[in-house]
């Protein structure tokens, strides 16, 4: 298993992952929103989600950690 860590101060981050993959994603932004193709995001009090911590798939779970200070984070899926 492996892990990926990404940090961005100003700007948007996008991670594209095969829909058939198994992984653990932990993403958080201080001033922005998290958009996740692998689950419904929940708005709290009219505000978009700013943090997710989710296991996707079965089997080994490589960890993907993304932090943004000012910007949105998108977890995008591709393929079947």
mmCIF file of N, CA and C in Angstrom, residues 18 42 46 76:
data_model
loop_
_atom_site.group_PDB
_atom_site.id
_atom_site.type_symbol
_atom_site.label_atom_id
_atom_site.label_comp_id
_atom_site.label_asym_id
_atom_site.label_seq_id
_atom_site.Cartn_x
_atom_site.Cartn_y
_atom_site.Cartn_z
ATOM 1 N N UNK A 18 -9.488 6.133 -11.076
ATOM 2 C CA UNK A 18 -10.403 5.190 -11.728
ATOM 3 C C UNK A 18 -11.556 4.810 -10.795
ATOM 4 N N UNK A 42 -22.570 16.572 1.447
ATOM 5 C CA UNK A 42 -23.644 17.119 2.269
ATOM 6 C C UNK A 42 -23.354 18.582 2.576
ATOM 7 N N UNK A 46 -26.356 25.336 4.567
ATOM 8 C CA UNK A 46 -26.228 26.027 3.302
ATOM 9 C C UNK A 46 -24.806 26.141 2.788
ATOM 10 N N UNK A 76 -12.247 13.373 -8.616
ATOM 11 C CA UNK A 76 -12.990 12.993 -9.815
ATOM 12 C C UNK A 76 -12.763 11.534 -10.167
#
